[in-house]
Amino acid sequence: MTAALRVTGLSKSYGSLQALRGMNLEVQPSQIFGVVGPNGAGKTTLFSVVSGFLPADAGEVEIAGKRLSRGQPPPKGSLSILPQDAGFIAELDLGMQLVLYGELQGLSRARAQDEARRVLKLVGLSEVYDRKAKTLSHGMHKRVGIAQAFIGEPTLVILDEPTAGLDPHAAREIRALLRKIQGQRTVIVSSHNLGEVEDLCNEVAILDQGVLVRQDTITGVIGGAQLVVFRLSRPPSDADLVGLRALPFVTDVAWSTDDERLRVAFNADSQPPGPASRDMVCALVDAGVLFVEMKLGKSLEERFLEETRAGAGS
Amino acid sequence: MVSVNDIWVIARFEIVRHLRSRHAIVAGLLLIAFCGFGAYELAQFADKLAELDRDLGPALDMIAGMVESLTDLPVIGIRGLLREHPPVLVALFALVMLFMPLLCIILTYDQTATDIETRHVRYLLFRSDRVSIYLGKAAGALVLVSLAIALVLLIFGVFLGVRSSALEGLEGVVYLGRIWLTASLYAVPFVALLALSSALFGRARRALTATFLYWFAVGTLSGLLSLANDGFERLSYLFPSVGRFSLLLDDPAAVRGTVLYLLAFSLVAGLLGLWRFRSRDL
C-alpha cells in the first residue's frame, strides 16, 4: 500500500539550531495518526516542511507516492493543514476567504462556494459564512481553521494542535468531528494533550530533538509494558496487597503516592493480559479493596516521558 | 510551477480585499475629495482660458508656466504638447504624473506584508506556489492603482466636460485614455518596488515607512552629493520618480530612454522581491 506520507532523511536548521535531524516517518492511509513530542521536538517544523512553508535543508517528502519538489507546494488537493499560528484576514468575510482557498485548490468558483458552506457546516459554524474573521472567538477561529483544512476533501490533512487553547466543550466537539471522519482520509494530529492522542489515534510517532524516537500503534506503545494500573478508592495497606503479590505471573506491585495509582507488572507469557487482569481484580476484591478505574498498559503520557528527555530527567 | 489561474484568483481576491478595507475606503474618499477640488480648480483655470477667447499666446503661456512648474520638461517641449493636445488635459496629465509616486506607495505598500505578519500566507502556501502568490498580489496591486487612476480621470473628465469645453470632444476623451494607460504602466516599477519592500519587511507599516524613507534618502543624497559632483545625480535613478514627466511627450525617441529605465527598474526590484519572498521562512 502506498503510504499517505513518507518522510526520508529530513533535516532543517534555523541557524545553529537543528530542528530536524534526518527525520524518517511513514504514515499509512485512512487513519488518524498522532505526532507527539516535547516543545522543540520538531513537530511544527516537520509539518511546515511537509506543507511547503519552509524549505528543507536535506531529505525527501512523498505524499501518496508523489515526491515533493523543494520549495514547491504539494500537488493540488493532496494535502491540507491547520497551521498552528495562521490567521484569517480580520476585515474580510470568512466565506470569501474559504472560497479563495477552494479556488486555489483548483475548484470552480461555484464549487468552492459550496465547499466553503459544507466545511463550515462540518464544524458546526454555518452561520459565520458572512461574518468577518475579527468577530470570531478564539474557539470559533480554530474551528474555521479546521474547516478550511477539509476544503476539497484532501487526501492528507495535518492538524497542528487543533484543540490547543480551546475550552473543554469546544475541544470535545473537535474530537467528535475527527472521530466522525475517521477512516475516510488520513489525518495527522499533533497535540500536547496525550490523553487526546491516545483516545483519537490509531498510531503515534514520538519525536524528540528532531528525530523520531518511536513509531507504533497506540496499543503497541501503551500495552507493551505488560502492566495493569489501578486507581483505588483508598491507599492500600501491605496486607491488602498480599494476595496480589501471591499471583504467580505478577512480577511487581507498586503503589505510587505521586499519582495515587497501583501498578501491577506481570509476565504475559505465563498469563495473557485478559485472564491476568481478571485474577488481579479478584485478588483486590478478596482483600476488600475497591477500585474506581483499571487500565491495561501504561498511559501514553508515561510512555512519552520514558521515551523523551523529560522522562530521562525525571 | 507558476499557475496563471492562481495569479488571477489571488489578484481578484486582493482587489476585493483592498476595496473592502477601511484604509482603502478612507483613501478613496480622500482621493475623491482631492480630485473634486482639483477638478474644480482646473475647470476655473479652463474658464480663464476661455475668457482669453482662445488667444493662444497668453493662454499657452499660462499653461506652459503651470506645467513647467510641475515638471522638469523644457518649455519648448511643453509648448509643443500644448499645441498638439487639449491644453488643460496636458496640465492634468502633468498633475497625475506628479502625484503618481505618492498614490502608488499608498495603494500598493501592503502586498504580501500583512499576509506574512498575520501568517495568513500559510493558508495559501500549501495551495499555491510562492511565485504565483507573489505575482498575484502584485497584479492585484497594479489593477488597484489602475482603478484609482480611472476614478481620478473620470472625476476630472466629468467636471471638465460639464463645466467647460476644455475636454474638446473625442480628442479629449482619447487623451484621457492615454493618460490612464501611461499612468497605469508607470505604476509597474512602483508595484515592483513595494512588492520588494513588502517581502523584505513582512510588516505593512514598516514597508510603508521604509519606502518613504528610501524615497527621501535617495532624493536627499542625490541632491546633496551632486553639489560636489554632478555624477551623483544618477543616484536619483534608485527611485523610479525620476524622468516620469518625459512620458508626457509624443516623440517615441524622447520616451524610449525612460521606458527602458523603468522596465529595468521593475525587473530588478521585482526579481529581488521575488527572491526574498521565495527564500524567507513564512
XYZ file of C-alpha atoms in Angstrom:
596
model
C 0.000 0.000 0.000
C 1.300 3.477 -0.866
C 1.987 5.497 2.249
C -0.100 8.657 2.685
C 3.071 10.410 3.812
C 6.669 9.286 3.663
C 9.459 11.433 5.019
C 13.036 10.324 4.471
C 16.162 11.851 5.987
C 14.531 15.222 6.516
C 16.763 17.919 8.019
C 16.102 21.551 8.754
C 18.151 24.069 10.704
C 17.473 27.582 11.928
C 20.970 28.983 12.094
C 22.862 26.814 14.554
C 19.684 25.188 15.886
C 18.948 21.875 14.197
C 15.188 21.383 14.338
C 15.025 18.190 12.261
C 17.912 15.720 12.140
C 17.430 13.243 9.329
C 13.822 12.506 10.268
C 12.191 9.368 8.854
C 8.459 8.792 9.119
C 5.817 6.814 7.272
C 2.092 7.269 7.714
C -0.296 4.705 6.276
C -3.542 5.926 4.675
C -7.017 6.254 6.198
C -6.035 6.552 9.835
C -5.709 9.183 12.494
C -2.020 9.441 13.221
C -0.684 11.231 16.280
C 2.580 13.128 16.466
C 3.750 13.954 19.962
C 6.922 15.376 21.411
C 8.105 17.956 23.905
C 8.415 21.616 22.916
C 11.184 21.965 20.366
C 10.952 18.319 19.293
C 10.410 19.397 15.676
C 6.698 18.710 15.196
C 5.768 22.106 13.763
C 8.945 22.261 11.694
C 8.144 18.827 10.270
C 4.644 19.985 9.296
C 5.979 23.249 7.915
C 8.445 21.470 5.658
C 5.871 18.899 4.516
C 3.416 21.706 3.697
C 5.962 23.801 1.836
C 6.128 26.662 4.350
C 9.806 26.031 4.918
C 12.360 24.583 2.535
C 14.160 21.526 3.883
C 17.935 21.513 4.076
C 18.013 17.851 3.082
C 15.729 14.867 2.706
C 12.620 13.918 0.805
C 8.878 14.157 1.289
C 6.381 11.979 -0.567
C 2.635 12.438 -0.408
C 0.642 9.463 -1.678
C 3.706 8.297 -3.575
C 4.382 11.659 -5.242
C 7.688 13.252 -4.369
C 7.543 16.928 -3.482
C 9.911 19.274 -5.272
C 11.938 21.502 -2.988
C 10.166 24.798 -2.344
C 7.055 23.719 -4.230
C 3.622 23.183 -2.674
C 2.150 19.672 -2.617
C 0.058 18.659 -5.659
C -3.335 20.406 -5.556
C -5.855 18.671 -3.366
C -3.335 16.226 -1.906
C -2.615 17.965 1.394
C -4.265 20.447 3.707
C -3.077 21.761 7.022
C -4.302 23.649 10.033
C -1.127 25.591 10.782
C -0.532 26.298 14.441
C -0.414 30.073 14.238
C -2.024 31.098 10.951
C -4.709 33.768 10.974
C -7.530 34.830 8.719
C -7.781 38.340 7.300
C -9.578 40.174 10.082
C -11.590 42.596 7.952
C -12.930 40.107 5.418
C -15.898 37.743 5.372
C -14.856 34.194 6.167
C -16.890 32.793 3.304
C -14.901 34.862 0.863
C -11.629 33.622 2.304
C -12.719 29.998 2.217
C -13.829 30.407 -1.407
C -10.349 31.723 -2.236
C -8.776 28.604 -0.718
C -11.141 26.382 -2.677
C -10.352 28.145 -5.933
C -6.629 27.832 -5.252
C -7.164 24.105 -4.824
C -8.469 24.052 -8.375
C -12.208 24.144 -7.693
C -14.538 26.265 -9.783
C -15.950 29.332 -8.046
C -19.396 27.760 -7.653
C -17.917 24.521 -6.286
C -15.638 26.475 -3.951
C -18.661 28.317 -2.562
C -20.447 25.019 -1.964
C -17.352 23.600 -0.307
C -16.987 26.646 1.936
C -20.535 26.147 3.195
C -20.044 22.388 3.557
C -16.905 22.625 5.683
C -18.393 25.329 7.902
C -21.353 23.040 8.475
C -18.929 20.218 9.242
C -17.512 22.194 12.187
C -20.956 23.463 13.213
C -20.402 27.056 12.170
C -22.645 27.529 9.135
C -23.717 30.919 10.434
C -20.248 32.511 10.169
C -20.055 32.383 6.346
C -20.893 36.078 6.054
C -19.114 37.174 9.206
C -15.796 38.960 9.385
C -12.934 36.974 10.920
C -12.377 39.609 13.602
C -15.808 38.880 15.106
C -14.946 35.258 15.940
C -13.934 33.954 19.354
C -10.686 32.007 19.683
C -12.532 28.705 19.654
C -14.548 29.606 16.564
C -11.394 30.793 14.860
C -9.813 27.426 15.488
C -12.833 25.567 14.188
C -12.903 27.613 10.992
C -9.178 26.842 10.714
C -10.046 23.161 10.874
C -12.862 23.709 8.384
C -10.515 25.217 5.790
C -8.314 22.138 6.064
C -11.172 19.964 4.763
C -11.995 22.074 1.688
C -11.911 19.954 -1.432
C -11.633 16.720 0.578
C -7.829 16.401 0.510
C -6.157 13.016 0.849
C -3.974 14.044 3.779
C -4.959 16.528 6.493
C -2.483 17.790 9.076
C -3.864 19.405 12.214
C -1.195 21.072 14.308
C -2.561 21.255 17.851
C -6.219 21.518 16.852
C -7.541 21.742 20.401
C -4.854 23.970 21.926
C -6.410 26.881 23.781
C -9.953 25.573 23.432
C -12.374 25.139 26.307
C -13.338 21.516 27.138
C -16.632 21.747 25.207
C -15.017 23.031 22.038
C -12.168 20.508 22.333
C -14.697 17.708 22.711
C -16.549 18.861 19.594
C -13.314 18.819 17.624
C -12.550 15.303 18.811
C -16.076 14.224 17.884
C -15.581 15.714 14.438
C -12.336 13.805 13.972
C -13.956 10.567 15.074
C -16.719 11.213 12.543
C -14.259 11.365 9.643
C -12.124 8.501 10.928
C -11.332 6.058 8.159
C -12.380 8.448 5.382
C -8.983 10.070 4.976
C -5.573 10.301 6.597
C -5.389 12.812 9.393
C -2.182 13.655 11.235
C -2.757 15.321 14.593
C -0.206 16.829 16.912
C -1.146 17.633 20.461
C 0.335 18.158 23.886
C -2.810 16.561 25.286
C -1.601 12.971 25.256
C -4.886 11.633 26.540
C -6.477 13.110 23.436
C -3.933 11.463 21.148
C -4.368 8.151 22.954
C -8.103 8.475 22.613
C -8.193 9.518 18.943
C -5.274 7.983 17.123
C -4.577 4.555 15.691
C -0.860 5.113 15.529
C 1.570 7.532 17.126
C 5.032 8.907 16.489
C 7.084 10.258 19.365
C 9.598 12.911 18.343
C 12.411 14.313 20.399
C 15.149 16.751 19.456
C 14.384 16.499 15.774
C 14.376 12.715 15.469
C 11.739 10.032 15.561
C 12.276 8.076 18.766
C 9.338 5.715 18.407
C 6.535 4.946 15.964
C 3.952 2.321 16.790
C 0.260 1.657 17.158
C -1.284 3.120 20.299
C -1.763 -0.352 21.753
C 1.818 -1.171 20.860
C 3.079 1.890 22.711
C 0.976 1.643 25.827
C 0.389 -2.095 26.024
C 3.904 -3.316 25.503
C 4.851 -2.873 29.133
C 2.645 -5.707 30.439
C 1.184 -3.600 33.140
C -2.178 -3.032 34.784
C -2.796 0.292 36.518
C -5.479 0.589 39.221
C -6.934 3.754 40.698
C -8.118 2.652 44.140
C -10.801 4.059 46.398
C -8.218 4.329 49.208
C -4.471 3.807 49.638
C -3.801 0.081 50.135
C -2.032 -1.420 53.152
C 0.661 -4.087 52.768
C -1.856 -6.705 53.852
C -4.208 -5.649 51.057
C -1.575 -6.479 48.505
C -0.504 -9.897 49.766
C -2.999 -11.747 47.572
C -1.948 -9.760 44.530
C 1.729 -10.455 45.134
C 0.979 -14.148 45.523
C -0.254 -14.465 41.939
C 2.412 -16.499 40.087
C 2.525 -14.307 36.958
C 2.818 -10.977 38.864
C 6.373 -9.669 38.791
C 5.993 -6.374 40.645
C 3.397 -4.475 42.663
C 3.996 -0.777 43.384
C 1.836 1.921 44.944
C 2.686 5.455 43.869
C 1.731 8.308 46.172
C 2.528 10.807 43.374
C -0.493 9.941 41.282
C -2.185 7.539 43.716
C -2.098 4.609 41.355
C -1.314 0.961 41.941
C 0.846 -0.501 39.202
C 0.984 -4.246 38.781
C 3.546 -5.626 36.343
C 3.068 -9.157 35.065
C 4.574 -11.707 32.729
C 2.265 -12.004 29.727
C 3.992 -15.194 28.604
C 2.765 -17.084 31.654
C -0.653 -15.387 31.758
C -2.237 -13.383 28.896
C -3.444 -9.825 29.738
C -7.173 -10.718 29.857
C -7.062 -13.538 32.469
C -4.205 -11.789 34.296
C -6.232 -8.631 34.888
C -9.276 -10.707 35.888
C -7.180 -12.549 38.533
C -5.772 -9.250 39.804
C -9.271 -7.794 40.188
C -10.326 -10.893 42.123
C -7.306 -10.617 44.408
C -8.079 -6.997 45.176
C -11.788 -7.616 45.768
C -10.940 -10.558 48.044
C -8.768 -8.201 50.080
C -11.672 -5.753 50.320
C -10.045 -3.088 48.177
C -12.325 -1.299 45.744
C -11.017 0.339 42.625
C -12.567 3.136 40.544
C -10.531 2.688 37.386
C -8.463 -0.013 35.765
C -6.252 0.413 32.739
C -4.221 -2.093 30.809
C -0.739 -0.807 29.971
C 0.962 2.449 30.695
C -0.669 5.693 29.667
C 0.715 7.368 26.592
C 1.921 10.102 28.906
C 4.053 7.655 30.871
C 5.461 6.145 27.706
C 6.086 9.591 26.335
C 8.008 10.625 29.439
C 10.057 7.469 29.257
C 10.881 7.930 25.601
C 11.805 11.605 25.733
C 14.192 13.815 27.619
C 11.606 14.679 30.284
C 11.398 11.022 31.121
C 15.148 10.688 31.242
C 15.375 13.634 33.590
C 12.664 12.569 35.996
C 5.220 25.738 -11.407
C 3.649 29.157 -11.888
C -0.115 28.967 -12.281
C -1.848 31.656 -14.324
C -5.168 30.657 -12.774
C -3.769 31.107 -9.260
C -2.362 34.515 -10.190
C -5.766 35.575 -11.476
C -7.628 34.187 -8.432
C -5.241 35.888 -5.992
C -5.242 39.187 -7.918
C -9.045 39.273 -7.914
C -9.125 38.489 -4.209
C -6.562 41.212 -3.478
C -8.593 43.845 -5.296
C -11.708 42.986 -3.307
C -9.689 42.782 -0.067
C -8.291 46.277 -0.572
C -11.560 47.782 -1.758
C -13.268 46.476 1.382
C -10.576 47.601 3.793
C -11.086 50.639 5.999
C -7.805 52.045 4.735
C -8.989 51.857 1.111
C -12.337 53.439 1.917
C -10.628 56.393 3.675
C -8.046 56.693 0.884
C -10.840 56.549 -1.724
C -12.859 59.270 -0.019
C -9.765 61.472 0.303
C -8.950 60.840 -3.336
C -12.468 61.768 -4.446
C -12.409 64.924 -2.308
C -8.975 65.860 -3.588
C -9.959 65.193 -7.205
C -13.196 67.130 -6.803
C -11.267 70.124 -5.521
C -8.573 69.720 -8.169
C -11.150 69.334 -10.938
C -12.957 72.468 -9.728
C -9.694 74.430 -9.807
C -8.798 73.073 -13.227
C -12.255 73.976 -14.536
C -11.762 77.523 -13.204
C -8.474 77.555 -14.992
C -10.180 76.372 -18.172
C -12.740 79.175 -17.772
C -9.926 81.706 -17.622
C -8.515 80.272 -20.801
C -11.927 80.545 -22.435
C -12.096 84.207 -21.360
C -8.872 84.756 -23.245
C -11.007 83.753 -26.211
C -8.599 81.124 -27.419
C -5.918 83.729 -27.835
C -3.237 81.067 -27.863
C -0.334 83.308 -26.925
C -1.296 84.280 -23.365
C -3.258 81.056 -22.844
C -0.330 78.853 -23.732
C 1.946 80.950 -21.573
C -0.338 80.359 -18.605
C -0.479 76.609 -19.068
C 3.151 76.258 -20.082
C 4.093 78.081 -16.897
C 1.899 75.759 -14.869
C 3.195 72.564 -16.480
C 6.776 73.779 -16.262
C 6.380 74.423 -12.551
C 5.098 70.845 -12.060
C 7.568 69.034 -14.301
C 11.187 69.022 -15.310
C 10.312 69.319 -19.004
C 11.811 72.064 -21.175
C 9.429 74.908 -22.076
C 9.818 74.205 -25.809
C 8.650 70.643 -25.322
C 5.703 71.809 -23.259
C 4.641 74.337 -25.859
C 4.731 71.599 -28.485
C 2.454 69.438 -26.356
C 0.043 72.283 -25.761
C -0.284 72.904 -29.465
C -0.970 69.237 -30.202
C -3.412 68.384 -27.392
C -6.156 69.988 -25.284
C -4.000 72.246 -23.048
C -5.971 71.705 -19.852
C -5.634 67.937 -20.248
C -1.869 68.292 -20.679
C -1.861 70.120 -17.350
C -3.977 67.307 -15.892
C -1.504 64.723 -17.255
C 1.360 66.560 -15.536
C -0.650 66.714 -12.320
C -1.414 62.983 -12.410
C 2.235 62.105 -13.031
C 3.280 64.409 -10.212
C 1.180 62.525 -7.697
C 1.715 59.032 -9.090
C 4.599 58.015 -6.763
C 2.577 59.012 -3.698
C -0.592 57.330 -4.973
C 1.276 54.133 -5.846
C 3.022 53.900 -2.494
C -0.192 54.450 -0.546
C -2.164 51.922 -2.578
C 0.398 49.151 -3.013
C 2.542 49.034 0.144
C 0.635 46.082 1.558
C 1.088 43.289 -0.935
C 2.492 40.321 0.949
C 3.315 42.175 4.195
C 0.089 41.643 6.151
C -0.106 38.053 4.955
C 3.386 37.446 6.302
C 2.694 39.364 9.514
C -0.559 37.568 10.354
C 0.657 34.290 8.825
C -2.412 34.238 6.619
C 0.038 33.324 3.894
C 0.220 29.858 5.467
C -3.335 29.187 4.325
C -2.156 29.918 0.776
C 1.280 28.309 0.718
C 0.141 24.693 0.553
C -2.405 25.588 -2.107
C -0.260 27.590 -4.470
C 3.395 28.236 -5.207
C 5.228 31.284 -3.914
C 5.786 32.799 -7.351
C 2.063 32.720 -8.186
C 1.181 34.207 -4.791
C 3.756 36.978 -5.227
C 2.720 37.772 -8.794
C -0.989 37.531 -7.971
C -0.646 40.068 -5.207
C 1.444 42.381 -7.399
C -1.090 42.078 -10.231
C -3.908 42.906 -7.811
C -1.993 45.969 -6.606
C -1.436 47.122 -10.178
C -5.106 46.779 -11.071
C -5.982 48.692 -7.907
C -3.775 51.613 -8.979
C -5.308 51.497 -12.464
C -8.774 51.658 -10.941
C -7.757 54.617 -8.775
C -6.348 56.468 -11.793
C -9.511 55.704 -13.740
C -11.548 57.173 -10.879
C -9.376 60.303 -10.827
C -9.674 60.774 -14.565
C -13.401 60.122 -14.514
C -13.925 62.841 -11.904
C -11.736 65.310 -13.799
C -13.232 64.307 -17.132
C -16.819 64.750 -15.965
C -16.033 68.066 -14.299
C -14.218 69.435 -17.330
C -16.844 68.077 -19.707
C -19.735 69.607 -17.783
C -18.178 72.861 -16.615
C -16.172 73.866 -19.670
C -15.336 72.942 -23.201
C -11.765 72.046 -22.192
C -12.286 68.387 -22.983
C -12.595 69.260 -26.677
C -14.757 66.293 -27.631
C -13.473 62.901 -28.664
C -9.884 64.074 -28.860
C -10.023 64.890 -25.171
C -11.543 61.527 -24.277
C -8.835 59.731 -26.232
C -6.195 61.819 -24.460
C -7.729 60.893 -21.093
C -7.365 57.268 -22.182
C -3.718 57.877 -22.954
C -3.197 59.442 -19.517
C -4.794 56.393 -17.898
C -2.700 53.924 -19.866
C 0.564 55.796 -19.318
C -0.044 56.261 -15.590
C -1.108 52.625 -15.194
C 2.061 51.386 -16.893
C 4.116 53.871 -14.919
C 2.762 52.227 -11.749
C 4.598 48.972 -12.615
C 8.033 49.954 -11.173
C 6.325 51.178 -8.007
C 4.372 47.968 -7.619
C 7.664 46.094 -8.042
C 9.431 48.309 -5.500
C 6.612 47.956 -2.975
C 6.483 44.195 -3.570
C 10.170 44.104 -2.658
C 9.595 46.271 0.400
C 6.626 44.133 1.451
C 8.564 40.868 1.143
C 11.630 42.373 2.772
C 9.987 43.756 5.886
C 6.961 41.460 6.269
C 5.077 44.198 8.143
C 2.752 46.551 6.275
C 3.522 49.724 8.237
C 7.215 49.007 8.258
C 7.156 48.524 4.470
C 5.319 51.833 4.021
C 7.659 53.767 6.305
C 10.762 52.211 4.797
C 9.652 53.137 1.266
C 9.027 56.750 2.202
C 12.383 56.905 3.981
C 14.060 55.339 0.963
C 12.457 57.911 -1.350
C 13.567 60.716 0.952
C 17.098 59.289 1.304
C 17.556 58.858 -2.455
C 16.338 62.408 -3.134
C 18.429 63.952 -0.377
C 21.607 62.034 -1.133
C 21.492 62.603 -4.882
C 20.744 66.305 -4.321
C 23.477 66.894 -1.767
C 26.170 64.787 -3.365
C 25.526 66.231 -6.800
C 26.583 69.585 -5.365
C 30.044 68.097 -5.058
C 29.972 66.090 -8.273
C 27.306 66.108 -11.000
C 27.734 62.359 -11.465
C 25.957 61.731 -8.156
C 22.745 62.987 -9.732
C 22.456 59.481 -11.158
C 21.714 58.264 -7.663
C 18.203 59.612 -8.170
C 17.615 56.676 -10.552
C 17.418 54.450 -7.498
C 13.831 55.663 -7.077
C 11.520 55.480 -10.098
C 10.137 59.007 -9.806
C 12.924 60.318 -11.995
C 12.144 61.122 -15.655
C 8.442 60.414 -15.323
C 7.348 63.651 -16.952
C 9.066 62.726 -20.185
C 6.233 60.199 -20.568
C 4.042 63.186 -21.465
C 5.996 63.712 -24.652
C 4.751 62.457 -28.023
C 8.122 61.692 -29.538
C 8.875 57.952 -29.025
C 12.611 58.659 -29.176
C 12.308 61.024 -26.212
C 10.322 58.457 -24.209
C 12.407 55.376 -25.053
C 15.175 56.008 -22.522
C 12.720 56.492 -19.664
C 10.723 53.413 -20.639
C 13.861 51.264 -20.741
C 14.995 52.595 -17.363
C 11.563 51.954 -15.788
C 11.482 48.488 -17.302
C 14.930 47.678 -15.913
C 13.994 49.082 -12.512
C 10.814 46.997 -12.445
C 12.718 43.840 -13.321
C 15.451 44.354 -10.746
C 13.097 45.368 -7.902
C 10.531 42.708 -8.815
C 13.090 39.906 -9.012
C 14.782 40.954 -5.769
C 11.391 40.909 -4.046
C 10.556 37.544 -5.558
C 13.887 36.123 -4.427
C 13.230 37.386 -0.881
C 9.666 36.061 -0.838
C 10.788 32.669 -2.090
C 13.704 32.329 0.268
C 12.265 33.616 3.520
C 10.591 31.469 6.160
C 6.883 32.176 6.024
